[in-house]
GROMACS .gro file of C-alpha atoms in nm:
model
  419
    1MET     CA    1  -2.532   1.525  -0.587
    2ALA     CA    2  -2.560   1.376  -0.237
    3PHE     CA    3  -2.220   1.212  -0.286
    4ALA     CA    4  -2.045   1.544  -0.363
    5VAL     CA    5  -2.221   1.736  -0.084
    6LEU     CA    6  -2.137   1.477   0.182
    7LEU     CA    7  -1.773   1.463   0.069
    8LEU     CA    8  -1.744   1.842   0.089
    9LEU     CA    9  -1.895   1.834   0.439
   10GLY     CA   10  -1.616   1.601   0.549
   11VAL     CA   11  -1.838   1.299   0.621
   12PRO     CA   12  -1.629   0.977   0.644
   13ILE     CA   13  -1.616   0.810   0.303
   14ALA     CA   14  -1.780   0.486   0.423
   15TYR     CA   15  -2.091   0.675   0.536
   16VAL     CA   16  -2.086   0.887   0.220
   17LEU     CA   17  -2.117   0.570   0.011
   18GLY     CA   18  -2.394   0.420   0.224
   19ILE     CA   19  -2.601   0.738   0.261
   20THR     CA   20  -2.571   0.817  -0.111
   21THR     CA   21  -2.712   0.475  -0.198
   22VAL     CA   22  -3.007   0.511   0.043
   23VAL     CA   23  -3.081   0.863  -0.090
   24TYR     CA   24  -3.075   0.720  -0.444
   25ILE     CA   25  -3.329   0.450  -0.351
   26PHE     CA   26  -3.566   0.708  -0.201
   27ALA     CA   27  -3.519   0.930  -0.508
   28THR     CA   28  -3.628   0.645  -0.737
   29GLY     CA   29  -3.944   0.594  -0.530
   30ASN     CA   30  -3.891   0.217  -0.546
   31LEU     CA   31  -3.858   0.153  -0.171
   32THR     CA   32  -3.859  -0.224  -0.221
   33LEU     CA   33  -3.494  -0.179  -0.322
   34LEU     CA   34  -3.417  -0.108   0.046
   35VAL     CA   35  -3.427  -0.485   0.099
   36THR     CA   36  -3.114  -0.503  -0.115
   37VAL     CA   37  -2.910  -0.286   0.124
   38PRO     CA   38  -2.854  -0.537   0.409
   39GLN     CA   39  -2.807  -0.817   0.155
   40ARG     CA   40  -2.534  -0.623  -0.025
   41LEU     CA   41  -2.373  -0.512   0.301
   42TYR     CA   42  -2.337  -0.874   0.409
   43SER     CA   43  -2.226  -1.007   0.069
   44GLY     CA   44  -1.958  -0.736   0.054
   45MET     CA   45  -1.795  -0.877   0.367
   46GLU     CA   46  -1.861  -1.246   0.298
   47ASN     CA   47  -1.539  -1.330   0.119
   48TYR     CA   48  -1.270  -1.569   0.237
   49GLY     CA   49  -0.995  -1.358   0.079
   50LEU     CA   50  -1.073  -1.066   0.310
   51LEU     CA   51  -0.964  -1.278   0.607
   52ALA     CA   52  -0.605  -1.214   0.498
   53ILE     CA   53  -0.635  -0.844   0.590
   54PRO     CA   54  -0.663  -0.880   0.972
   55LEU     CA   55  -0.410  -1.165   0.970
   56PHE     CA   56  -0.145  -0.962   0.785
   57MET     CA   57  -0.217  -0.666   1.010
   58LEU     CA   58  -0.179  -0.891   1.315
   59ALA     CA   59   0.158  -1.014   1.186
   60GLY     CA   60   0.270  -0.654   1.138
   61GLU     CA   61   0.159  -0.551   1.487
   62LEU     CA   62   0.332  -0.851   1.646
   63MET     CA   63   0.658  -0.776   1.464
   64ASN     CA   64   0.637  -0.406   1.550
   65PHE     CA   65   0.598  -0.477   1.921
   66GLY     CA   66   0.852  -0.759   1.896
   67GLY     CA   67   1.147  -0.536   1.803
   68ILE     CA   68   1.172  -0.599   1.430
   69THR     CA   69   1.210  -0.236   1.315
   70LYS     CA   70   1.535  -0.156   1.494
   71ARG     CA   71   1.690  -0.487   1.382
   72LEU     CA   72   1.599  -0.429   1.018
   73VAL     CA   73   1.743  -0.077   1.035
   74ASP     CA   74   2.061  -0.204   1.202
   75PHE     CA   75   2.097  -0.479   0.941
   76ALA     CA   76   2.060  -0.234   0.650
   77LYS     CA   77   2.294   0.016   0.817
   78LYS     CA   78   2.573  -0.240   0.857
   79PHE     CA   79   2.564  -0.333   0.487
   80ILE     CA   80   2.495  -0.003   0.304
   81GLY     CA   81   2.538   0.272   0.564
   82HIS     CA   82   2.898   0.347   0.460
   83PHE     CA   83   2.794   0.489   0.121
   84ARG     CA   84   2.746   0.865   0.082
   85GLY     CA   85   2.391   0.929   0.198
   86GLY     CA   86   2.400   0.584   0.354
   87LEU     CA   87   2.125   0.641   0.610
   88ALA     CA   88   1.888   0.754   0.335
   89TYR     CA   89   1.956   0.427   0.151
   90VAL     CA   90   1.908   0.244   0.481
   91ASN     CA   91   1.571   0.417   0.517
   92VAL     CA   92   1.453   0.289   0.177
   93ALA     CA   93   1.599  -0.061   0.227
   94ALA     CA   94   1.442  -0.097   0.572
   95ASN     CA   95   1.106   0.016   0.431
   96MET     CA   96   1.135  -0.245   0.154
   97MET     CA   97   1.184  -0.517   0.416
   98LEU     CA   98   0.904  -0.380   0.636
   99ALA     CA   99   0.673  -0.366   0.335
  100ALA     CA  100   0.700  -0.745   0.311
  101ILE     CA  101   0.543  -0.763   0.658
  102ILE     CA  102   0.309  -0.467   0.708
  103GLY     CA  103   0.159  -0.387   0.366
  104SER     CA  104   0.036  -0.040   0.464
  105ALA     CA  105   0.194   0.292   0.365
  106THR     CA  106   0.047   0.497   0.649
  107ALA     CA  107   0.156   0.245   0.913
  108GLN     CA  108   0.510   0.239   0.775
  109ILE     CA  109   0.533   0.617   0.748
  110ALA     CA  110   0.422   0.654   1.111
  111MET     CA  111   0.659   0.384   1.237
  112MET     CA  112   0.966   0.494   1.041
  113SER     CA  113   0.910   0.866   1.106
  114ARG     CA  114   0.964   0.791   1.474
  115THR     CA  115   1.261   0.561   1.409
  116MET     CA  116   1.461   0.697   1.114
  117VAL     CA  117   1.406   1.074   1.117
  118PRO     CA  118   1.574   1.134   1.459
  119GLU     CA  119   1.862   0.904   1.363
  120MET     CA  120   1.917   1.077   1.028
  121GLU     CA  121   1.905   1.417   1.199
  122LYS     CA  122   2.173   1.310   1.448
  123SER     CA  123   2.396   1.209   1.155
  124GLY     CA  124   2.371   1.551   0.988
  125TYR     CA  125   2.073   1.521   0.750
  126SER     CA  126   1.814   1.798   0.748
  127LYS     CA  127   1.484   1.718   0.915
  128SER     CA  128   1.301   1.809   0.594
  129PHE     CA  129   1.499   1.563   0.378
  130SER     CA  130   1.482   1.292   0.646
  131THR     CA  131   1.104   1.323   0.668
  132THR     CA  132   1.063   1.338   0.290
  133THR     CA  133   1.272   1.024   0.238
  134THR     CA  134   1.077   0.840   0.507
  135ALA     CA  135   0.740   0.942   0.363
  136ALA     CA  136   0.842   0.849   0.007
  137ALA     CA  137   0.984   0.512   0.114
  138GLY     CA  138   0.654   0.440   0.290
  139LEU     CA  139   0.490   0.415  -0.054
  140LEU     CA  140   0.659   0.076  -0.089
  141GLY     CA  141   0.420  -0.065   0.175
  142PRO     CA  142   0.118  -0.121  -0.053
  143ILE     CA  143   0.331  -0.234  -0.351
  144ILE     CA  144   0.565  -0.500  -0.215
  145PRO     CA  145   0.354  -0.799  -0.108
  146PRO     CA  146   0.162  -0.852   0.110
  147SER     CA  147  -0.059  -0.553   0.034
  148MET     CA  148  -0.408  -0.464   0.156
  149LEU     CA  149  -0.477  -0.293  -0.176
  150PHE     CA  150  -0.386  -0.610  -0.366
  151ILE     CA  151  -0.617  -0.817  -0.145
  152ILE     CA  152  -0.908  -0.576  -0.190
  153TYR     CA  153  -0.848  -0.555  -0.566
  154GLY     CA  154  -0.841  -0.934  -0.588
  155VAL     CA  155  -1.166  -0.967  -0.394
  156SER     CA  156  -1.337  -0.689  -0.594
  157SER     CA  157  -1.221  -0.801  -0.939
  158GLY     CA  158  -1.201  -1.178  -0.899
  159ALA     CA  159  -0.830  -1.171  -0.985
  160SER     CA  160  -0.602  -1.412  -0.800
  161ILE     CA  161  -0.466  -1.250  -0.483
  162ALA     CA  162  -0.159  -1.475  -0.503
  163ASP     CA  163  -0.093  -1.355  -0.860
  164MET     CA  164  -0.133  -0.994  -0.747
  165PHE     CA  165   0.128  -1.054  -0.477
  166LYS     CA  166   0.365  -1.207  -0.732
  167ALA     CA  167   0.305  -0.919  -0.974
  168GLY     CA  168   0.397  -0.664  -0.706
  169VAL     CA  169   0.750  -0.793  -0.643
  170ILE     CA  170   0.928  -0.639  -0.946
  171PRO     CA  171   0.735  -0.305  -0.930
  172GLY     CA  172   0.826  -0.275  -0.561
  173ILE     CA  173   1.195  -0.334  -0.634
  174LEU     CA  174   1.188  -0.085  -0.924
  175LEU     CA  175   1.022   0.179  -0.707
  176GLY     CA  176   1.280   0.128  -0.431
  177LEU     CA  177   1.565   0.155  -0.684
  178GLY     CA  178   1.405   0.470  -0.827
  179PHE     CA  179   1.408   0.631  -0.483
  180MET     CA  180   1.771   0.530  -0.431
  181ILE     CA  181   1.868   0.693  -0.763
  182ILE     CA  182   1.701   1.017  -0.648
  183ILE     CA  183   1.890   0.995  -0.318
  184ALA     CA  184   2.218   0.943  -0.508
  185PHE     CA  185   2.163   1.258  -0.718
  186ILE     CA  186   2.067   1.469  -0.418
  187GLY     CA  187   2.349   1.317  -0.211
  188PHE     CA  188   2.625   1.417  -0.453
  189LYS     CA  189   2.479   1.767  -0.478
  190GLU     CA  190   2.444   1.817  -0.102
  191SER     CA  191   2.747   1.613   0.013
  192PHE     CA  192   2.556   1.382   0.245
  193PRO     CA  193   2.752   1.219   0.529
  194LYS     CA  194   2.874   0.858   0.536
  195GLU     CA  195   2.845   0.612   0.822
  196LYS     CA  196   3.146   0.424   0.954
  197ARG     CA  197   3.207   0.104   0.755
  198ALA     CA  198   3.108  -0.203   0.958
  199SER     CA  199   3.354  -0.488   1.003
  200ALA     CA  200   3.284  -0.833   0.862
  201GLY     CA  201   3.215  -0.956   1.215
  202GLU     CA  202   2.960  -0.680   1.279
  203MET     CA  203   2.788  -0.757   0.950
  204PHE     CA  204   2.770  -1.127   1.033
  205ARG     CA  205   2.631  -1.065   1.384
  206SER     CA  206   2.372  -0.823   1.243
  207PHE     CA  207   2.274  -1.082   0.982
  208LEU     CA  208   2.228  -1.351   1.248
  209GLY     CA  209   2.025  -1.108   1.459
  210VAL     CA  210   1.785  -1.023   1.178
  211LEU     CA  211   1.731  -1.381   1.053
  212PRO     CA  212   1.429  -1.452   1.280
  213ALA     CA  213   1.272  -1.123   1.168
  214LEU     CA  214   1.326  -1.207   0.801
  215ALA     CA  215   1.154  -1.544   0.854
  216VAL     CA  216   0.813  -1.374   0.851
  217PRO     CA  217   0.834  -1.201   0.508
  218LEU     CA  218   1.012  -1.505   0.365
  219ILE     CA  219   0.724  -1.730   0.473
  220ILE     CA  220   0.477  -1.492   0.310
  221ILE     CA  221   0.662  -1.442  -0.019
  222VAL     CA  222   0.812  -1.789  -0.069
  223GLY     CA  223   0.492  -1.961   0.042
  224ILE     CA  224   0.282  -1.770  -0.209
  225LEU     CA  225   0.536  -1.781  -0.495
  226SER     CA  226   0.576  -2.156  -0.457
  227GLY     CA  227   0.202  -2.214  -0.435
  228ALA     CA  228   0.242  -2.387  -0.098
  229PHE     CA  229  -0.001  -2.146   0.073
  230THR     CA  230  -0.285  -1.921  -0.026
  231ALA     CA  231  -0.253  -1.555   0.075
  232THR     CA  232  -0.481  -1.613   0.375
  233GLU     CA  233  -0.293  -1.923   0.488
  234SER     CA  234   0.044  -1.748   0.460
  235ALA     CA  235  -0.094  -1.458   0.668
  236ALA     CA  236  -0.204  -1.699   0.943
  237ILE     CA  237   0.132  -1.879   0.947
  238ALA     CA  238   0.322  -1.548   0.942
  239SER     CA  239   0.122  -1.425   1.243
  240PHE     CA  240   0.206  -1.741   1.437
  241VAL     CA  241   0.577  -1.719   1.348
  242ALA     CA  242   0.580  -1.347   1.438
  243LEU     CA  243   0.437  -1.436   1.780
  244LEU     CA  244   0.708  -1.700   1.836
  245VAL     CA  245   0.986  -1.464   1.720
  246GLY     CA  246   0.871  -1.179   1.945
  247LEU     CA  247   0.819  -1.399   2.251
  248PHE     CA  248   1.107  -1.646   2.235
  249PHE     CA  249   1.379  -1.514   2.001
  250TYR     CA  250   1.390  -1.140   2.067
  251ARG     CA  251   1.195  -1.159   2.394
  252GLU     CA  252   1.070  -0.802   2.351
  253LEU     CA  253   0.706  -0.901   2.303
  254LYS     CA  254   0.524  -0.933   2.636
  255LEU     CA  255   0.206  -1.132   2.694
  256SER     CA  256   0.060  -0.820   2.856
  257GLN     CA  257   0.089  -0.644   2.516
  258ILE     CA  258  -0.122  -0.903   2.331
  259PRO     CA  259  -0.460  -0.740   2.420
  260LYS     CA  260  -0.339  -0.404   2.286
  261ILE     CA  261  -0.212  -0.571   1.967
  262LEU     CA  262  -0.547  -0.745   1.915
  263ILE     CA  263  -0.740  -0.423   1.980
  264ASN     CA  264  -0.524  -0.234   1.726
  265THR     CA  265  -0.579  -0.510   1.470
  266VAL     CA  266  -0.954  -0.536   1.525
  267SER     CA  267  -1.018  -0.161   1.525
  268THR     CA  268  -0.831  -0.105   1.198
  269THR     CA  269  -0.994  -0.412   1.041
  270ALA     CA  270  -1.338  -0.284   1.142
  271VAL     CA  271  -1.279   0.047   0.964
  272ILE     CA  272  -1.171  -0.131   0.645
  273THR     CA  273  -1.456  -0.384   0.662
  274ILE     CA  274  -1.722  -0.114   0.702
  275LEU     CA  275  -1.573   0.068   0.405
  276ILE     CA  276  -1.580  -0.250   0.192
  277ALA     CA  277  -1.942  -0.322   0.290
  278MET     CA  278  -2.062   0.031   0.213
  279ALA     CA  279  -1.869   0.039  -0.114
  280ASN     CA  280  -2.041  -0.285  -0.216
  281ILE     CA  281  -2.388  -0.129  -0.198
  282PHE     CA  282  -2.257   0.181  -0.376
  283GLY     CA  283  -2.117  -0.043  -0.649
  284TRP     CA  284  -2.456  -0.215  -0.676
  285MET     CA  285  -2.619   0.126  -0.729
  286LEU     CA  286  -2.372   0.207  -1.009
  287ALA     CA  287  -2.439  -0.131  -1.173
  288PHE     CA  288  -2.817  -0.083  -1.137
  289GLU     CA  289  -2.786   0.247  -1.325
  290ARG     CA  290  -2.557   0.082  -1.586
  291ILE     CA  291  -2.283   0.339  -1.514
  292PRO     CA  292  -1.997   0.099  -1.608
  293GLN     CA  293  -2.156   0.028  -1.946
  294GLN     CA  294  -2.206   0.400  -2.013
  295ILE     CA  295  -1.844   0.476  -1.926
  296ALA     CA  296  -1.731   0.188  -2.149
  297GLN     CA  297  -1.924   0.329  -2.444
  298TRP     CA  298  -1.782   0.676  -2.378
  299MET     CA  299  -1.423   0.550  -2.355
  300VAL     CA  300  -1.453   0.347  -2.677
  301SER     CA  301  -1.596   0.652  -2.855
  302ILE     CA  302  -1.284   0.851  -2.757
  303SER     CA  303  -1.027   0.595  -2.871
  304ASP     CA  304  -0.986   0.223  -2.926
  305SER     CA  305  -0.611   0.247  -2.856
  306THR     CA  306  -0.483   0.063  -2.548
  307ILE     CA  307  -0.204   0.322  -2.511
  308VAL     CA  308  -0.453   0.610  -2.498
  309PHE     CA  309  -0.686   0.419  -2.265
  310LEU     CA  310  -0.410   0.347  -2.013
  311LEU     CA  311  -0.284   0.706  -2.033
  312LEU     CA  312  -0.633   0.841  -1.957
  313VAL     CA  313  -0.671   0.592  -1.672
  314ASN     CA  314  -0.339   0.701  -1.519
  315ILE     CA  315  -0.426   1.071  -1.540
  316PHE     CA  316  -0.771   1.012  -1.391
  317LEU     CA  317  -0.640   0.795  -1.107
  318LEU     CA  318  -0.354   1.030  -1.018
  319ILE     CA  319  -0.599   1.319  -0.988
  320LEU     CA  320  -0.855   1.112  -0.796
  321GLY     CA  321  -0.584   0.991  -0.558
  322MET     CA  322  -0.526   1.350  -0.451
  323PHE     CA  323  -0.879   1.372  -0.311
  324MET     CA  324  -0.998   1.023  -0.214
  325ASP     CA  325  -0.878   0.743   0.013
  326GLY     CA  326  -0.714   0.468  -0.191
  327ILE     CA  327  -0.917   0.177  -0.051
  328ALA     CA  328  -1.249   0.356  -0.112
  329ALA     CA  329  -1.148   0.459  -0.463
  330LEU     CA  330  -1.034   0.105  -0.541
  331ILE     CA  331  -1.362  -0.055  -0.434
  332ILE     CA  332  -1.569   0.200  -0.626
  333LEU     CA  333  -1.364   0.198  -0.946
  334VAL     CA  334  -1.288  -0.171  -0.997
  335PRO     CA  335  -1.647  -0.264  -1.100
  336ILE     CA  336  -1.646   0.033  -1.338
  337PHE     CA  337  -1.315  -0.045  -1.508
  338MET     CA  338  -1.333  -0.426  -1.524
  339PRO     CA  339  -1.577  -0.439  -1.821
  340LEU     CA  340  -1.337  -0.214  -2.016
  341LEU     CA  341  -1.033  -0.439  -1.987
  342PRO     CA  342  -1.135  -0.701  -2.249
  343LEU     CA  343  -1.219  -0.421  -2.494
  344TYR     CA  344  -0.861  -0.292  -2.472
  345ASN     CA  345  -0.695  -0.632  -2.423
  346VAL     CA  346  -0.555  -0.538  -2.079
  347ASP     CA  347  -0.468  -0.817  -1.835
  348PRO     CA  348  -0.658  -0.780  -1.501
  349ILE     CA  349  -0.339  -0.848  -1.300
  350HIS     CA  350  -0.148  -0.584  -1.497
  351PHE     CA  351  -0.432  -0.337  -1.450
  352GLY     CA  352  -0.446  -0.414  -1.078
  353ILE     CA  353  -0.083  -0.309  -1.035
  354ILE     CA  354  -0.147   0.010  -1.234
  355ILE     CA  355  -0.450   0.115  -1.032
  356CYS     CA  356  -0.289   0.031  -0.696
  357ILE     CA  357   0.031   0.228  -0.770
  358ASN     CA  358  -0.169   0.528  -0.889
  359LEU     CA  359  -0.376   0.535  -0.571
  360THR     CA  360  -0.067   0.476  -0.356
  361ILE     CA  361   0.103   0.784  -0.502
  362GLY     CA  362  -0.206   0.978  -0.387
  363ILE     CA  363  -0.103   0.910  -0.025
  364LEU     CA  364   0.167   1.177  -0.066
  365THR     CA  365  -0.010   1.427  -0.292
  366PRO     CA  366  -0.195   1.730  -0.154
  367PRO     CA  367  -0.456   1.834  -0.062
  368VAL     CA  368  -0.569   1.510   0.109
  369GLY     CA  369  -0.250   1.299   0.115
  370SER     CA  370  -0.275   1.113   0.446
  371GLY     CA  371   0.093   1.017   0.443
  372LEU     CA  372   0.192   1.384   0.430
  373PHE     CA  373  -0.015   1.469   0.736
  374ILE     CA  374   0.112   1.169   0.933
  375ALA     CA  375   0.479   1.247   0.862
  376SER     CA  376   0.428   1.618   0.929
  377SER     CA  377   0.244   1.562   1.258
  378ILE     CA  378   0.517   1.331   1.391
  379THR     CA  379   0.826   1.528   1.280
  380ARG     CA  380   0.675   1.880   1.293
  381VAL     CA  381   0.795   1.963   0.942
  382PRO     CA  382   0.541   2.195   0.769
  383ILE     CA  383   0.334   2.035   0.492
  384GLY     CA  384   0.446   2.295   0.237
  385GLU     CA  385   0.812   2.221   0.306
  386LEU     CA  386   0.748   1.848   0.265
  387VAL     CA  387   0.567   1.895  -0.065
  388ARG     CA  388   0.855   2.100  -0.208
  389SER     CA  389   1.105   1.829  -0.109
  390LEU     CA  390   0.887   1.542  -0.233
  391TRP     CA  391   0.872   1.630  -0.602
  392PRO     CA  392   1.183   1.434  -0.708
  393PHE     CA  393   1.044   1.121  -0.539
  394LEU     CA  394   0.699   1.172  -0.693
  395ILE     CA  395   0.856   1.214  -1.037
  396ALA     CA  396   1.048   0.888  -0.986
  397SER     CA  397   0.720   0.720  -0.885
  398VAL     CA  398   0.544   0.840  -1.201
  399VAL     CA  399   0.837   0.727  -1.421
  400VAL     CA  400   0.818   0.378  -1.268
  401LEU     CA  401   0.439   0.385  -1.310
  402LEU     CA  402   0.471   0.462  -1.682
  403MET     CA  403   0.731   0.185  -1.725
  404LEU     CA  404   0.494  -0.063  -1.562
  405THR     CA  405   0.199   0.066  -1.764
  406TYR     CA  406   0.359   0.024  -2.105
  407ILE     CA  407   0.589  -0.274  -2.036
  408PRO     CA  408   0.336  -0.531  -1.905
  409SER     CA  409   0.599  -0.804  -1.876
  410LEU     CA  410   0.746  -0.623  -1.574
  411THR     CA  411   0.434  -0.713  -1.379
  412LEU     CA  412   0.316  -1.028  -1.558
  413TRP     CA  413   0.641  -1.222  -1.594
  414LEU     CA  414   0.658  -1.351  -1.235
  415PRO     CA  415   0.290  -1.455  -1.200
  416TYR     CA  416   0.301  -1.654  -1.525
  417ALA     CA  417   0.653  -1.790  -1.473
  418THR     CA  418   0.552  -1.946  -1.140
  419LYS     CA  419   0.228  -2.109  -1.255
   0.00000   0.00000   0.00000
């Protein structure tokens, strides 16, 4: 009851989780359980894998200030801009490359809304379509590794973070291709403009210019796929390389900007860490009340079919994603769902991709979709107009989700092939 009331009052989700747990302890009358609260708060944050979050965020901040975005956009434009609707394809392709550095949908949507929407408008695209494409392409951030959601899922479930990163590669590519197919259909219908075809020399110069920027995602992906680094180690190395690239190759990163970069990284990390800590004590409360076991019994009583189980999970998560922040939902739900996976013979890595994509789609679904509000606030396109334009991209996302749900090899092939 306290949980629902606090959510309706608009209390930040981290405090909702913490206050609900304390209210529960007082309601039981067993005040000795209060000793558990600080212990669980600390244990929720005491995990080496979580160190990857601030390091990946630091790498993203360094590359953002270091001039990576415009070089990635220029690189994509030179190679695919001459197709009909070329700048829309460029938008998706640039987001795919940025996703391999930033790992956050909201950060990408904010960054690319400022970069791509004005440029697409100048080339003759409507502001509504430009904003919609940018917001949809931002969904690639938490799917293509590195991803904060994958890290948090790995920490919460005990699944290998490196395997989660590997499992996200093919889904990210499929999602990007799905968006490009939607753009192709809309482009032929609306007669989108084409960019001037770049010469071979321009392509080559653009490729040379973007090589230092591509070094960062390559270090992350190749290092993890090869087993040379753990996720945390690759994040640390990527941050160092991003610093060198910004300072000495592009020379757009200034030493005077470092304090601001560190403050941005620390402040965002603090928000996520508090949320993880509070969710840990909330998860303890659920376990204490045997909620996961009760849900498991209820699910098994409905059906013992894996197909039905995964369908119900998808429906539940898509609805929940409309109302709750993805990170909070992930931390709360993982302890509940994990005991169910052996009963339905579902691989934890496969399930991790399913749950993360479901909650990522929620970033663009009303009424609470944070990505919608960010894109709308930057471009001044009304939310209602964005929602109407987004449906083709959301349908493509759900189609890809169903493919990944019922064809497990799409997610599991790469993790097992590289062991």
